[in-house]
Amino acid sequence: MSKTLLFKNAVVLDPRQSLKAKRDILVEGGKIKKLGSHLQDGGYDEVIDLEGRFIVPGFVDMHVHLREPGEENKETIFSGSRAAVAGGITSLCCMPNTQPPIDNPQTVKYVQERADKANMARIYPLGTITLQRGGDELTSYGTLLEEGVKAFSDDGKMVASSSVMYHAMSYIRKFDALIISHCEEETLSRDGEAHEGYWSSILGLQGLPPVAEELAVARDILLARDTGARLHLAHVSLARSVEWIKWAKEQGIKVTAETTPHHLLLDHSWLEGFNPQAKMRPPLRTEADRRALLQGLKSGVIDAVATDHAPHREEDKSGDFTSAAFGITGLETAVPLLLTELVKPGVISLEHLVSCYSCRPAEILGIDGGTIKEGSPADLVVLDLEAPGRVESRNFYSRGKNTPFEGWKTAGKPVMTVVEGQIKMKEGDLLEG
Amino acid sequence: MGSHLLGLRDCSREEIESILDRASYFDGYRNQKLTSLKGLSIAALFFEPSTRTRFSFEVATRWLSGEFYNFSTESSSVVKGESLLDSVNTLKSMGINAMIVRHRASGILQWLSTKISGISLINAGDGSHEHPTQALLDLYTIKKYHSSLEGLKVLMIGDIKHSRVVRSSVTGLKAMGARVTLAGPPTLLPKEFAREGVEISWDIHPYMNDADVVYMLRLQKERQKKGLIPSLKEYTRLYGLNEERLKYLKPGALVMHPGPMNIGVEITAEALKQLEDHNDIRLGINEQVESGVVVRAAVLDYLMGEKPR
C-alpha cells in the first residue's frame, strides 16, 4: 500500500471544493498526499500523464443489488464489484435483500470479507430496517452500525406498518443513522407490472398506480418530520414525489432523495411491444415525470443518482413480459449514459453529475470519498469525454446482462478507476490485486 | 400482420376488410365442405377455459378440410412463456402449421412470435390485451346487420379495464370508421382510452338512445370480490340492460354480447325475454356465434390458405 503514484496534467474537478483546475495529484499510502501545480516527477513508482483529461472523485452508488449471499447465479460480490470499477464506481452500498438478509453481524461480516477478497470497489453493506425484511421487528441498528453498516433499508418493499416505521425512525435517532425507504404502498402495487397509464391500459398490463409511490413518499416524510430521523428516499420516479420532497426540504425535514439513470432517460413508452427489459420497480413513468426528475436533479431537490443495479439471470429476463423479473443492471452503463445523454447536450454540467453521483452520496452516507483533497482517500476516476462506446451487455463484467440500453452509442466514459491509491481499471481492462 | 394474427393493432384497414370480405364469401358456402386448408394441421393451445372460441375454430378448420388438434390444458397452474415455447416447438416438429393460443399473460404471443418461425400464430385471447378474432366477428356481425360500419355509434358497456375484447374492438371499430363510447364504473374504465379517440363515460344513459350498437361486456364476478365494485346488484342497477333501458334504445339498434352471458348481471332475464320477442331491436348473440365460424375460417384462410406450400 506504500506505492506512490503521480497523476500529471490532470484537470481536477471537485465540486465539493468548487475546484476545476489543472493540477497534479500525488498519491501515497492509498491517500491523496499532495495536490498542486507541477509536482516533481522523480522517485515515484508510477507517473501517469493524463494529457489534460478530467480526474474526478470516484463515483459513489448508493443503491446496488449484489445478490450475495443467496442468489450468486445472478451476481456475486466479486462480479458486481468488478462491474463497479469498470463503470467508474469506487464505492457502493449493497442492498440487504439477500438470502439471508443482512440483518445480523454474521452476514455483515460475510459481505465485508467477500468484498475484501474481491478487492475492487469499496463495498458498504446496508442493513435491513426490520428483521428478515418482515416488517415487524426492528433490526439491531446499534450492533450493525458497530460492524460498519452505513444505513438501513428494507429495499424491495415498503415497511408496510406505519407504526413499525415510526418506531424504527424514532429509535434510530440515537445513532443519527440513515433510513432508506423503498416507496411503494403495497396494497396498491401488489399485482402491478407497469406504470398505470396509457401504455399499461393499451397493452392490458396490470397497472402500478403512481399514487402508491406518492403515498409512501408522503408518509415517510411525515414520519421523518415527527421523529426527526434522517430519511433517504430510494429511486424516486414521479413528478409528484419531487414536489413532496421539495416541500419537505422547505420545512426543514431531514430528507434526501435519489433517482436512477433509467428514470432520467426513459419513459413508459419503452413498454411498447411488451419489452421485458423495460420492466422494473418503480416502473418507467411518463415523459412529464422524467422531465420533473431532471428538473429536480438540476435544482437539487433530488440529491443523488443511484443505479438500483438489479442483475438477473438471462432466463429470468428473456421470457414473456409477465414472467420476466423486475429490474435492470446499471453499474457499467450509468456513467457513459449520463455523460452522453445529459452532460454532453448540456442538460446538466459535469460538475453537477460528479456532485450528485459522488459528492452528495458520500455526504449522505457519511463515508470517506467524494472529494479530492489532501488526506482524503485516493478514490479517483479519469474521464474521457470524447471516447466513443456502445452498450454491449455481452461485455459486461456483471453477471446480469439485462439492460434496455443495449446498442446505445455513447460518447464519454471512465477510462481509469483508482480505489485507495490502486489502479483497478485502465482503458476498460481490470487490474487484479 | 405477416403470417400471424397477434392483434388488430398490427392490422391495417385493408387487411381487416380483406378478412371481412373473405368471411362474407365463405358465408355463401355454409352448407358446403371447402378445401382451402386441406393438408394443413392446426392446433389449439388453450391455457384458459373456453368453449365457444375453441369450438368455433375447430368447426371452421374442419369446414375448410384442415386437421384440428386440441392440446388444451386448462389447469390453473401458470404456464410461463418458456414452457409455452417448448410446446410450440414440439408441435411444430410434429408438423403443425398453425397454432391458436389463449393465455393469461398479456403480450405473450408477441413474445412467442419473435422466438419461432415457419408457423402461424393466432391469438385467441392474451390476458387483458387482445382478442382479435372476437373483434373481427363482431365487426362482421355489425356490418352484416347495419351494412356498413362507417359513422356507426357503438356503445360498449362494462369492465373495460380487464377486457381484451374491448382493446381489439376499439382498434377495429376505429379503423372501420365507427364512433365508439366506452362506459363502465370508474374502477373498470381507464381514462387513458380517451387518447385512443373514443369517448369514455361513467354513465350509460346519455348514449343509450343514440347508439346503433350496444355491446354488453361480460363481468367477471371476482371483480366484486376484489373490491372494484360494491355488488353485482348495484352493477346491474347502474350498467345492466333492463326492460326500462330497452325503451331508450332507438329502433334498429343491435344488442351484442361476447358470451357467455351472466343473465341477471349484464342483462336481466326480463330484458332478454323482451329482446327475443322484440321486432325493432335485435339481439345479435346468435349471429355473433354464427359469424364466429365464418370469420375464423376467413382468418385461417387468409393466413394459410392460398400460399404455396
XYZ file of C-alpha atoms in Angstrom:
742
model
C 0.000 0.000 0.000
C 3.014 2.246 0.150
C 3.040 2.629 -3.608
C 3.372 6.190 -4.831
C 1.563 7.436 -7.884
C 1.747 10.756 -9.622
C -1.031 11.924 -11.912
C 0.246 14.698 -14.132
C -1.562 17.168 -16.346
C -4.999 16.332 -14.994
C -7.951 18.668 -14.852
C -9.077 18.075 -11.312
C -12.787 18.509 -10.775
C -14.117 18.508 -7.237
C -17.452 20.257 -6.778
C -17.116 19.949 -3.021
C -14.243 22.433 -3.126
C -15.505 24.245 -6.214
C -12.291 23.133 -7.818
C -11.821 22.838 -11.541
C -8.206 23.389 -12.462
C -5.091 21.835 -13.864
C -3.375 20.053 -11.036
C -1.021 17.198 -10.378
C -2.051 14.640 -7.781
C 0.392 12.718 -5.678
C -0.988 9.538 -4.149
C 0.713 7.731 -1.321
C -0.473 5.085 1.088
C -3.866 4.978 -0.542
C -4.469 8.630 0.170
C -4.053 11.894 -1.628
C -0.763 13.181 -0.349
C -0.472 16.332 -2.339
C -2.429 18.381 -4.800
C -0.512 21.024 -6.664
C 0.819 22.500 -9.831
C 3.874 20.959 -11.429
C 4.806 18.435 -8.783
C 8.291 16.980 -9.267
C 8.029 13.665 -11.061
C 11.058 11.924 -9.673
C 11.135 8.932 -7.365
C 7.570 7.676 -7.713
C 6.545 4.147 -8.523
C 4.394 5.314 -11.388
C 3.816 8.582 -13.193
C 0.695 8.863 -15.290
C 0.271 11.676 -17.753
C -3.447 12.353 -18.169
C -2.895 14.787 -21.012
C -5.499 17.229 -19.836
C -8.287 14.718 -19.160
C -10.639 15.142 -16.233
C -9.977 13.406 -12.970
C -12.916 13.379 -10.588
C -13.740 11.784 -7.234
C -14.745 8.147 -7.770
C -18.475 7.643 -8.209
C -20.495 6.501 -5.213
C -23.537 4.356 -5.917
C -25.963 4.245 -3.006
C -28.214 1.566 -4.454
C -26.837 -1.710 -5.769
C -28.061 -5.293 -5.537
C -25.063 -7.603 -5.406
C -27.308 -10.630 -4.736
C -24.769 -12.336 -2.481
C -25.370 -14.218 -0.283
C -28.107 -16.370 -1.750
C -28.507 -15.530 -5.400
C -24.992 -15.939 -6.717
C -26.342 -17.106 -10.061
C -27.455 -13.509 -10.666
C -24.441 -11.639 -9.332
C -21.709 -12.033 -6.752
C -19.782 -9.549 -4.698
C -16.817 -10.411 -6.908
C -18.597 -9.897 -10.260
C -20.548 -6.872 -9.041
C -17.528 -5.066 -7.654
C -15.656 -5.678 -10.905
C -18.593 -4.237 -12.801
C -18.477 -1.232 -10.478
C -14.848 -0.294 -11.090
C -15.308 -0.942 -14.809
C -18.044 1.683 -14.647
C -16.031 4.232 -12.665
C -17.721 3.466 -9.350
C -15.309 3.293 -6.436
C -17.824 2.911 -3.594
C -21.200 1.272 -3.451
C -23.859 0.296 -0.980
C -25.212 -3.196 -1.405
C -28.839 -3.663 -0.533
C -29.648 -6.108 2.230
C -32.432 -8.041 0.462
C -30.159 -11.052 0.141
C -30.816 -14.595 1.336
C -30.327 -14.483 4.234
C -30.956 -10.763 4.509
C -28.273 -8.533 6.004
C -29.911 -8.151 9.404
C -27.230 -9.647 11.656
C -23.496 -9.178 12.309
C -22.513 -12.504 10.735
C -23.967 -11.619 7.367
C -22.416 -8.154 7.515
C -19.028 -9.746 8.168
C -19.562 -12.252 5.394
C -20.219 -9.485 2.881
C -17.219 -7.499 4.110
C -14.925 -10.497 3.847
C -16.105 -11.247 0.342
C -15.637 -7.600 -0.576
C -12.091 -7.586 0.803
C -11.334 -10.703 -1.159
C -12.730 -9.213 -4.357
C -10.525 -6.181 -3.666
C -12.125 -3.916 -6.229
C -14.639 -1.241 -5.197
C -15.339 -0.268 -1.607
C -18.470 -2.060 -0.570
C -20.706 -0.846 2.207
C -23.326 -3.390 3.217
C -26.626 -1.863 4.272
C -28.723 -3.434 6.992
C -32.431 -4.125 6.962
C -34.904 -1.924 8.807
C -36.779 -4.948 10.065
C -35.629 -8.490 10.777
C -35.892 -10.695 7.700
C -37.415 -7.643 5.998
C -40.563 -8.989 7.572
C -41.902 -5.593 8.525
C -42.472 -6.461 12.192
C -39.390 -6.462 14.417
C -36.613 -3.906 14.369
C -33.078 -4.826 13.368
C -30.363 -4.123 15.969
C -29.179 -0.886 14.444
C -26.581 -0.104 17.094
C -24.961 -3.507 16.739
C -24.847 -3.356 12.958
C -23.537 0.217 12.961
C -20.614 -1.015 15.042
C -19.959 -3.577 12.319
C -19.692 -0.807 9.763
C -23.201 -0.667 8.328
C -23.908 2.836 6.986
C -27.676 2.868 6.503
C -30.786 0.724 6.775
C -33.326 -0.279 4.184
C -35.945 -2.956 3.539
C -35.448 -2.206 -0.151
C -37.674 -4.225 -2.433
C -40.625 -3.482 -0.240
C -42.003 -0.799 1.940
C -42.235 -1.171 5.702
C -45.982 -1.602 5.472
C -46.825 -0.811 9.077
C -46.698 2.898 9.840
C -46.280 2.015 13.480
C -43.176 -0.100 12.827
C -41.666 2.635 10.633
C -42.495 5.252 13.254
C -40.672 3.283 15.908
C -37.757 2.467 13.616
C -37.273 6.147 12.843
C -37.745 7.094 16.471
C -35.241 4.591 17.769
C -32.585 5.209 15.135
C -32.235 8.852 16.190
C -29.998 7.653 18.985
C -27.383 6.912 16.325
C -28.377 9.628 13.868
C -28.247 6.856 11.270
C -29.923 6.913 7.891
C -33.140 5.140 6.928
C -33.525 4.460 3.206
C -37.116 3.995 2.214
C -38.466 1.958 -0.686
C -41.598 3.876 -1.504
C -44.379 1.650 -2.724
C -47.636 1.217 -0.853
C -48.045 -2.489 -1.313
C -51.806 -2.944 -1.254
C -51.901 -0.703 -4.325
C -48.886 -2.109 -6.092
C -49.078 -5.809 -5.271
C -50.127 -7.205 -8.667
C -48.726 -4.402 -10.788
C -46.472 -4.915 -13.767
C -46.098 -1.450 -15.288
C -46.868 2.209 -14.624
C -50.630 2.619 -14.584
C -51.176 4.921 -17.518
C -51.538 4.968 -21.247
C -49.232 2.072 -22.061
C -50.451 -0.292 -19.355
C -54.030 0.464 -20.428
C -53.362 -0.154 -24.096
C -51.274 -3.258 -23.561
C -53.578 -4.732 -20.950
C -50.880 -4.900 -18.294
C -51.625 -4.727 -14.575
C -51.049 -1.148 -13.500
C -48.832 0.160 -10.719
C -50.758 3.275 -9.696
C -48.411 6.242 -9.253
C -50.178 7.195 -6.050
C -48.661 4.044 -4.483
C -45.263 5.740 -4.573
C -46.581 9.121 -3.627
C -48.428 7.795 -0.575
C -45.270 6.138 0.685
C -43.146 9.219 -0.004
C -45.612 11.401 1.863
C -45.980 9.006 4.774
C -42.278 8.592 5.323
C -41.664 12.327 5.035
C -44.299 12.939 7.705
C -42.818 10.236 9.912
C -39.374 11.806 9.459
C -40.821 15.174 10.414
C -42.365 13.913 13.624
C -39.465 11.695 14.645
C -36.628 13.882 13.407
C -34.936 10.897 11.793
C -32.762 11.190 8.714
C -34.651 9.786 5.753
C -33.383 8.992 2.280
C -35.926 8.127 -0.415
C -34.725 5.486 -2.854
C -35.377 5.507 -6.604
C -37.875 8.339 -6.731
C -39.722 8.182 -10.051
C -42.563 10.717 -10.062
C -43.038 14.430 -10.557
C -45.306 14.451 -7.524
C -42.647 12.787 -5.385
C -40.323 15.623 -6.342
C -42.984 18.072 -5.165
C -43.273 16.342 -1.804
C -39.510 16.282 -1.337
C -39.270 19.956 -2.231
C -41.939 20.734 0.344
C -40.214 18.581 2.964
C -36.900 20.317 2.429
C -38.570 23.710 2.721
C -39.986 22.590 6.058
C -36.518 21.627 7.256
C -37.327 17.921 7.387
C -34.170 15.842 7.133
C -34.879 14.183 3.836
C -32.697 13.360 0.847
C -33.559 11.501 -2.317
C -32.128 9.644 -5.267
C -33.339 8.801 -8.732
C -31.964 6.362 -11.293
C -30.356 6.849 -14.697
C -33.181 4.897 -16.328
C -35.878 7.092 -14.819
C -33.929 10.115 -16.063
C -33.538 8.746 -19.576
C -36.562 6.568 -20.385
C -40.335 6.751 -20.135
C -43.114 4.168 -20.214
C -43.377 4.211 -23.998
C -40.468 1.756 -23.796
C -43.082 -0.835 -22.867
C -44.291 -0.900 -26.452
C -44.013 -4.395 -27.846
C -44.018 -5.805 -24.287
C -40.290 -5.200 -23.841
C -39.263 -7.168 -20.725
C -36.108 -5.037 -20.423
C -38.401 -2.105 -19.622
C -39.899 -3.937 -16.650
C -38.705 -2.567 -13.340
C -39.908 -1.199 -10.000
C -40.571 1.604 -9.706
C -41.751 1.423 -13.294
C -40.796 3.762 -16.083
C -43.174 6.706 -15.816
C -44.431 9.418 -18.143
C -42.389 11.927 -20.091
C -43.656 14.639 -17.717
C -42.329 12.665 -14.765
C -38.999 12.165 -16.486
C -38.684 15.896 -17.080
C -39.632 16.679 -13.499
C -36.959 14.294 -12.227
C -34.365 16.015 -14.385
C -35.553 19.354 -13.118
C -35.464 18.067 -9.537
C -31.928 16.872 -10.041
C -30.866 20.195 -11.527
C -32.424 22.219 -8.738
C -31.020 19.976 -6.017
C -34.384 18.731 -4.739
C -33.123 15.309 -5.756
C -29.703 14.896 -4.218
C -28.308 11.820 -5.831
C -28.226 9.469 -8.767
C -28.078 5.756 -7.961
C -28.444 2.850 -10.342
C -30.637 0.365 -8.446
C -28.422 -2.150 -10.268
C -30.599 -5.276 -10.326
C -28.913 -8.127 -12.175
C -30.943 -11.160 -13.251
C -30.266 -14.435 -14.957
C -30.774 -14.449 -18.693
C -33.741 -16.826 -18.411
C -35.475 -14.606 -15.846
C -35.490 -11.698 -18.243
C -35.765 -13.262 -21.695
C -39.237 -14.724 -21.421
C -42.605 -13.072 -21.894
C -43.304 -9.788 -20.129
C -45.486 -11.198 -17.366
C -42.987 -13.860 -16.319
C -39.968 -11.535 -16.598
C -38.286 -10.343 -13.401
C -38.272 -6.678 -12.366
C -35.086 -4.646 -12.699
C -32.140 -3.734 -14.872
C -28.377 -3.539 -14.427
C -26.691 -0.178 -14.230
C -23.143 -0.194 -12.872
C -21.412 -0.314 -16.232
C -23.822 1.902 -18.136
C -24.594 4.727 -15.692
C -21.576 6.983 -16.229
C -21.257 6.606 -20.017
C -25.007 7.121 -20.486
C -25.237 10.127 -18.174
C -22.183 11.712 -19.780
C -23.630 11.129 -23.236
C -27.282 11.900 -22.674
C -27.134 14.614 -20.007
C -23.694 16.186 -19.789
C -22.805 16.347 -23.452
C -26.042 18.082 -24.555
C -25.695 20.458 -21.597
C -28.725 19.267 -19.626
C -26.543 19.089 -16.543
C -22.917 20.082 -16.120
C -20.128 17.635 -15.459
C -19.727 19.268 -12.054
C -23.347 18.517 -11.312
C -23.048 14.889 -12.353
C -19.992 14.457 -10.121
C -21.785 16.214 -7.336
C -24.894 14.026 -7.413
C -23.155 10.761 -8.193
C -20.152 11.154 -5.915
C -20.014 14.089 -3.502
C -23.603 14.115 -2.251
C -23.937 10.339 -1.871
C -20.709 10.271 0.160
C -22.015 13.093 2.351
C -25.423 11.490 2.843
C -23.833 8.176 3.810
C -21.126 9.797 5.906
C -18.353 7.881 4.171
C -14.917 8.912 3.019
C -14.538 9.783 -0.598
C -16.468 12.038 -2.888
C -13.721 14.644 -2.816
C -10.156 15.216 -3.974
C -8.209 16.916 -1.251
C -5.069 16.226 0.657
C -5.627 13.482 3.194
C -8.762 12.060 1.599
C -8.757 8.533 0.168
C -7.353 8.229 -3.324
C -10.628 7.081 -4.923
C -10.421 8.621 -8.355
C -11.813 8.284 -11.828
C -10.358 9.584 -15.057
C -12.952 10.543 -17.639
C -12.539 10.805 -21.364
C -15.424 12.968 -22.515
C -14.965 12.095 -26.161
C -14.289 8.365 -26.088
C -16.860 6.596 -28.248
C -18.524 3.492 -26.955
C -21.564 1.298 -27.246
C -23.615 -0.530 -24.639
C -22.918 -4.204 -25.220
C -24.151 -6.401 -22.433
C -22.048 -9.361 -23.512
C -19.007 -7.317 -22.486
C -20.332 -6.568 -19.004
C -18.329 -7.758 -16.041
C -21.632 -8.047 -14.244
C -23.380 -11.390 -14.469
C -26.572 -9.528 -15.224
C -26.908 -8.715 -18.921
C -30.363 -7.216 -18.542
C -30.424 -3.687 -19.927
C -32.857 -1.714 -22.071
C -29.911 0.345 -23.324
C -28.420 -2.436 -25.437
C -26.774 -0.984 -28.519
C -26.933 2.655 -27.361
C -23.988 4.644 -28.624
C -22.093 6.609 -26.029
C -19.568 9.420 -26.172
C -17.617 9.757 -22.947
C -16.668 7.160 -20.373
C -14.418 6.398 -17.426
C -11.018 5.284 -18.656
C -9.290 4.720 -15.323
C -10.571 3.843 -11.881
C -8.414 4.169 -8.794
C -9.522 2.784 -5.449
C -7.474 3.516 -2.376
C -4.500 4.505 -4.499
C -4.590 1.342 -6.606
C -5.414 1.385 -10.278
C -8.279 -1.070 -10.686
C -9.349 -0.293 -14.218
C -7.398 1.110 -17.139
C -8.943 1.591 -20.582
C -11.670 -0.920 -19.797
C -9.343 -3.634 -18.526
C -9.339 -4.650 -14.894
C -6.097 -4.823 -12.979
C -6.275 -7.531 -10.350
C -4.806 -7.039 -6.872
C -49.626 -8.691 -39.861
C -47.449 -11.219 -41.672
C -48.209 -14.869 -41.099
C -49.672 -14.254 -37.641
C -52.771 -12.684 -36.202
C -51.455 -11.320 -32.915
C -53.771 -8.363 -32.555
C -55.795 -5.872 -34.532
C -53.334 -3.148 -33.593
C -50.965 -4.639 -36.177
C -53.659 -4.747 -38.895
C -54.410 -2.132 -41.488
C -57.955 -1.268 -42.551
C -57.271 -3.063 -45.828
C -56.298 -6.249 -44.020
C -59.385 -6.108 -41.823
C -61.606 -5.515 -44.847
C -59.954 -8.318 -46.716
C -60.739 -10.731 -43.871
C -64.316 -9.493 -43.602
C -64.810 -9.845 -47.379
C -63.445 -13.331 -47.251
C -65.824 -14.148 -44.389
C -68.659 -12.816 -46.443
C -67.617 -15.028 -49.336
C -67.478 -18.102 -47.088
C -70.886 -17.195 -45.716
C -72.299 -18.146 -49.096
C -70.937 -21.679 -48.802
C -72.196 -22.587 -45.369
C -73.607 -25.938 -46.356
C -70.699 -26.971 -48.469
C -67.424 -28.502 -47.463
C -64.491 -26.341 -48.550
C -60.910 -27.419 -49.117
C -58.598 -24.466 -48.653
C -56.962 -25.912 -45.536
C -56.599 -29.387 -46.961
C -53.341 -30.946 -45.808
C -52.847 -28.356 -43.086
C -52.802 -29.078 -39.373
C -53.969 -26.602 -36.795
C -53.604 -26.939 -33.055
C -55.384 -25.148 -30.252
C -53.308 -24.372 -27.158
C -55.649 -23.004 -24.564
C -54.354 -22.217 -21.106
C -57.594 -20.646 -20.012
C -61.063 -22.103 -20.186
C -63.031 -21.569 -23.361
C -65.786 -23.422 -25.077
C -67.109 -21.311 -27.858
C -63.885 -19.794 -29.164
C -62.066 -23.082 -29.315
C -65.036 -24.952 -30.701
C -65.646 -22.279 -33.280
C -62.042 -22.572 -34.511
C -62.470 -26.322 -34.666
C -65.663 -26.113 -36.726
C -64.035 -23.565 -39.049
C -60.936 -25.723 -39.546
C -62.920 -28.853 -40.319
C -65.181 -26.927 -42.655
C -62.121 -25.923 -44.698
C -60.845 -29.532 -44.587
C -57.969 -28.836 -42.199
C -56.931 -31.169 -39.392
C -57.658 -29.840 -35.915
C -55.817 -30.922 -32.805
C -56.565 -29.986 -29.307
C -53.657 -29.524 -26.927
C -55.579 -27.552 -24.443
C -54.690 -27.547 -20.828
C -56.979 -25.603 -18.645
C -55.189 -26.364 -15.440
C -54.808 -23.474 -13.081
C -51.018 -23.703 -12.975
C -49.286 -20.801 -14.651
C -47.551 -21.787 -17.861
C -44.633 -19.459 -18.453
C -43.503 -18.261 -21.840
C -40.520 -20.591 -21.937
C -42.582 -23.744 -21.477
C -45.172 -22.491 -23.957
C -42.347 -22.008 -26.460
C -41.240 -25.543 -25.765
C -44.747 -26.871 -26.513
C -44.975 -24.813 -29.678
C -41.655 -26.159 -30.946
C -42.694 -29.700 -30.134
C -45.936 -29.320 -32.050
C -44.132 -27.692 -34.943
C -41.832 -30.689 -35.149
C -44.916 -32.882 -35.368
C -45.999 -30.990 -38.446
C -48.480 -28.489 -37.047
C -48.836 -25.472 -39.364
C -50.724 -23.032 -37.180
C -51.364 -22.563 -33.532
C -54.286 -20.900 -31.870
C -53.238 -19.723 -28.446
C -55.106 -18.432 -25.423
C -53.064 -17.454 -22.397
C -53.475 -15.315 -19.323
C -50.329 -13.222 -19.930
C -50.798 -10.058 -21.966
C -48.368 -9.867 -24.870
C -47.250 -13.476 -24.721
C -47.916 -14.037 -28.433
C -45.848 -11.008 -29.410
C -43.007 -12.563 -27.492
C -43.635 -16.016 -28.938
C -43.643 -14.610 -32.465
C -40.079 -13.379 -32.002
C -38.911 -16.835 -30.984
C -40.367 -19.021 -33.713
C -40.644 -19.190 -37.458
C -42.388 -21.309 -40.025
C -45.654 -21.484 -38.142
C -48.684 -19.207 -37.921
C -49.829 -17.899 -34.573
C -53.392 -16.853 -33.958
C -54.281 -15.009 -30.806
C -57.395 -16.394 -29.152
C -57.039 -14.042 -26.182
C -53.912 -12.939 -24.289
C -54.563 -11.613 -20.811
C -56.282 -8.249 -20.968
C -54.529 -7.363 -24.195
C -56.268 -8.536 -27.380
C -58.812 -10.995 -28.710
C -58.665 -10.178 -32.400
C -60.950 -12.893 -33.800
C -63.714 -11.866 -31.384
C -63.397 -8.275 -32.579
C -63.407 -9.368 -36.213
C -66.520 -11.474 -35.771
C -68.178 -8.558 -34.011
C -67.233 -6.241 -36.871
C -68.615 -8.792 -39.279
C -71.859 -9.142 -37.340
C -72.351 -5.388 -37.144
C -71.506 -4.901 -40.799
C -73.899 -7.620 -41.822
C -76.699 -6.070 -39.803
C -76.070 -2.372 -40.437
C -74.432 -2.930 -43.844
C -71.604 -0.504 -43.079
C -69.508 0.467 -40.064
C -68.717 3.973 -41.237
C -70.114 6.532 -38.803
C -71.925 3.967 -36.647
C -72.228 4.726 -32.962
C -71.096 1.852 -30.813
C -71.566 1.866 -27.054
C -69.534 -0.746 -25.139
C -70.570 -1.225 -21.516
C -68.881 -2.938 -18.611
C -65.452 -3.986 -17.440
C -63.351 -2.065 -19.948
C -60.173 -2.321 -17.894
C -59.797 -6.084 -17.999
C -61.375 -6.687 -21.384
C -59.262 -7.956 -24.246
C -62.359 -7.788 -26.421
C -62.503 -4.016 -25.932
C -58.840 -3.481 -26.811
C -59.229 -5.328 -30.091
C -62.662 -3.897 -30.845
C -61.728 -0.277 -30.284
C -58.866 -0.626 -32.761
C -61.033 -2.462 -35.285
C -64.063 -0.200 -34.951
C -61.968 2.949 -35.226
C -60.165 1.583 -38.274
C -63.523 0.955 -39.923
C -64.815 4.435 -39.184
C -67.189 3.733 -36.285
C -67.579 6.085 -33.315
C -67.010 4.363 -30.031
C -68.090 5.172 -26.490
C -66.801 3.103 -23.591
C -68.922 3.138 -20.455
C -68.473 1.488 -17.107
C -67.800 2.067 -13.440
C -64.788 4.342 -12.772
C -62.788 1.469 -11.308
C -63.142 -0.545 -14.508
C -62.712 2.253 -17.041
C -59.150 3.521 -17.607
C -59.312 7.172 -18.611
C -56.335 6.654 -20.937
C -58.667 5.152 -23.524
C -59.754 8.690 -24.291
C -56.422 9.108 -26.040
C -57.425 6.403 -28.487
C -60.086 8.640 -29.948
C -63.057 7.191 -28.094
C -65.432 8.758 -25.621
C -65.490 7.441 -22.125
C -68.337 7.726 -19.664
C -69.325 6.517 -16.221
C -72.937 6.906 -17.175
C -74.631 4.917 -19.907
C -77.829 6.951 -20.214
C -76.611 9.841 -22.370
C -75.502 7.368 -25.020
C -78.279 4.770 -24.955
C -80.802 6.497 -27.203
C -78.299 7.272 -29.894
C -76.378 4.006 -30.150
C -76.551 1.848 -33.236
C -74.856 -0.939 -31.343
C -74.980 -1.618 -27.618
C -72.251 -4.060 -26.660
C -72.551 -5.570 -23.201
C -69.303 -6.998 -21.797
C -69.133 -9.967 -19.541
C -68.473 -9.055 -15.918
C -66.178 -11.447 -14.051
C -67.781 -11.943 -10.683
C -64.384 -11.807 -8.950
C -64.235 -8.057 -9.636
C -66.698 -7.645 -6.799
C -64.549 -9.802 -4.501
C -61.513 -7.656 -5.335
C -63.404 -4.579 -4.235
C -63.685 -2.970 -7.648
C -67.460 -2.767 -7.483
C -69.692 -2.889 -4.398
C -72.165 -5.527 -5.535
C -73.386 -7.278 -8.647
C -76.823 -5.940 -7.821
C -75.627 -2.358 -7.942
C -73.704 -3.077 -11.123
C -76.888 -4.290 -12.783
C -78.749 -1.284 -11.454
C -76.218 1.138 -12.967
C -74.906 -0.666 -16.023
C -77.148 -3.641 -16.734
C -79.587 -3.814 -19.600
C -83.107 -3.981 -18.169
C -86.602 -3.521 -19.540
C -86.626 0.160 -18.693
C -83.421 0.820 -20.580
C -84.563 -1.123 -23.600
C -87.139 1.616 -24.081
C -84.389 4.163 -24.638
C -82.825 2.266 -27.496
C -83.556 3.529 -30.911
C -85.302 1.297 -33.433
C -82.823 -0.728 -35.395
C -80.279 -0.874 -32.583
C -78.272 -4.066 -32.224
C -77.535 -5.543 -28.797
C -74.421 -7.703 -28.572
C -72.505 -9.732 -26.007
C -69.345 -11.823 -26.455
C -70.815 -14.569 -24.293
C -71.288 -16.392 -22.139
C -73.834 -14.011 -20.619
C -74.336 -13.570 -16.918
C -78.081 -13.323 -17.009
C -79.172 -11.099 -14.174
C -75.904 -9.149 -14.216
C -75.178 -7.603 -17.619
C -78.728 -8.155 -18.722
C -81.847 -9.034 -16.800
C -83.850 -12.135 -17.644
C -86.861 -9.944 -18.398
C -84.931 -7.751 -20.790
C -83.543 -10.796 -22.516
C -87.031 -12.247 -22.934
C -88.336 -8.985 -24.273
C -85.426 -8.678 -26.704
C -86.112 -12.126 -28.050
C -89.662 -11.082 -28.903
C -88.722 -7.590 -29.992
C -89.149 -6.525 -33.557
C -87.319 -3.204 -33.619
C -84.281 -4.043 -31.551
C -82.228 -7.028 -32.391
C -80.245 -9.292 -30.083
C -77.177 -10.279 -32.063
C -75.840 -13.051 -29.887
C -76.703 -15.970 -32.131
C -75.455 -14.083 -35.164
C -72.193 -13.459 -33.326
C -71.756 -17.172 -32.784
C -72.554 -17.898 -36.422
C -70.193 -15.172 -37.568
C -67.537 -16.686 -35.339
C -67.242 -19.708 -37.597
C -67.098 -17.851 -40.917
C -64.752 -15.162 -39.622
C -62.374 -17.699 -38.101
C -62.477 -19.652 -41.324
C -61.620 -16.436 -43.139
C -58.706 -15.748 -40.766
C -57.294 -19.232 -41.219
C -57.700 -18.994 -44.963
C -56.181 -15.510 -45.042
C -53.109 -16.596 -43.099
C -52.576 -20.048 -44.560
C -54.976 -20.791 -47.337
C -53.682 -19.503 -50.588
C -49.977 -19.536 -50.085
C -47.824 -22.008 -51.977
C -46.896 -24.901 -49.751
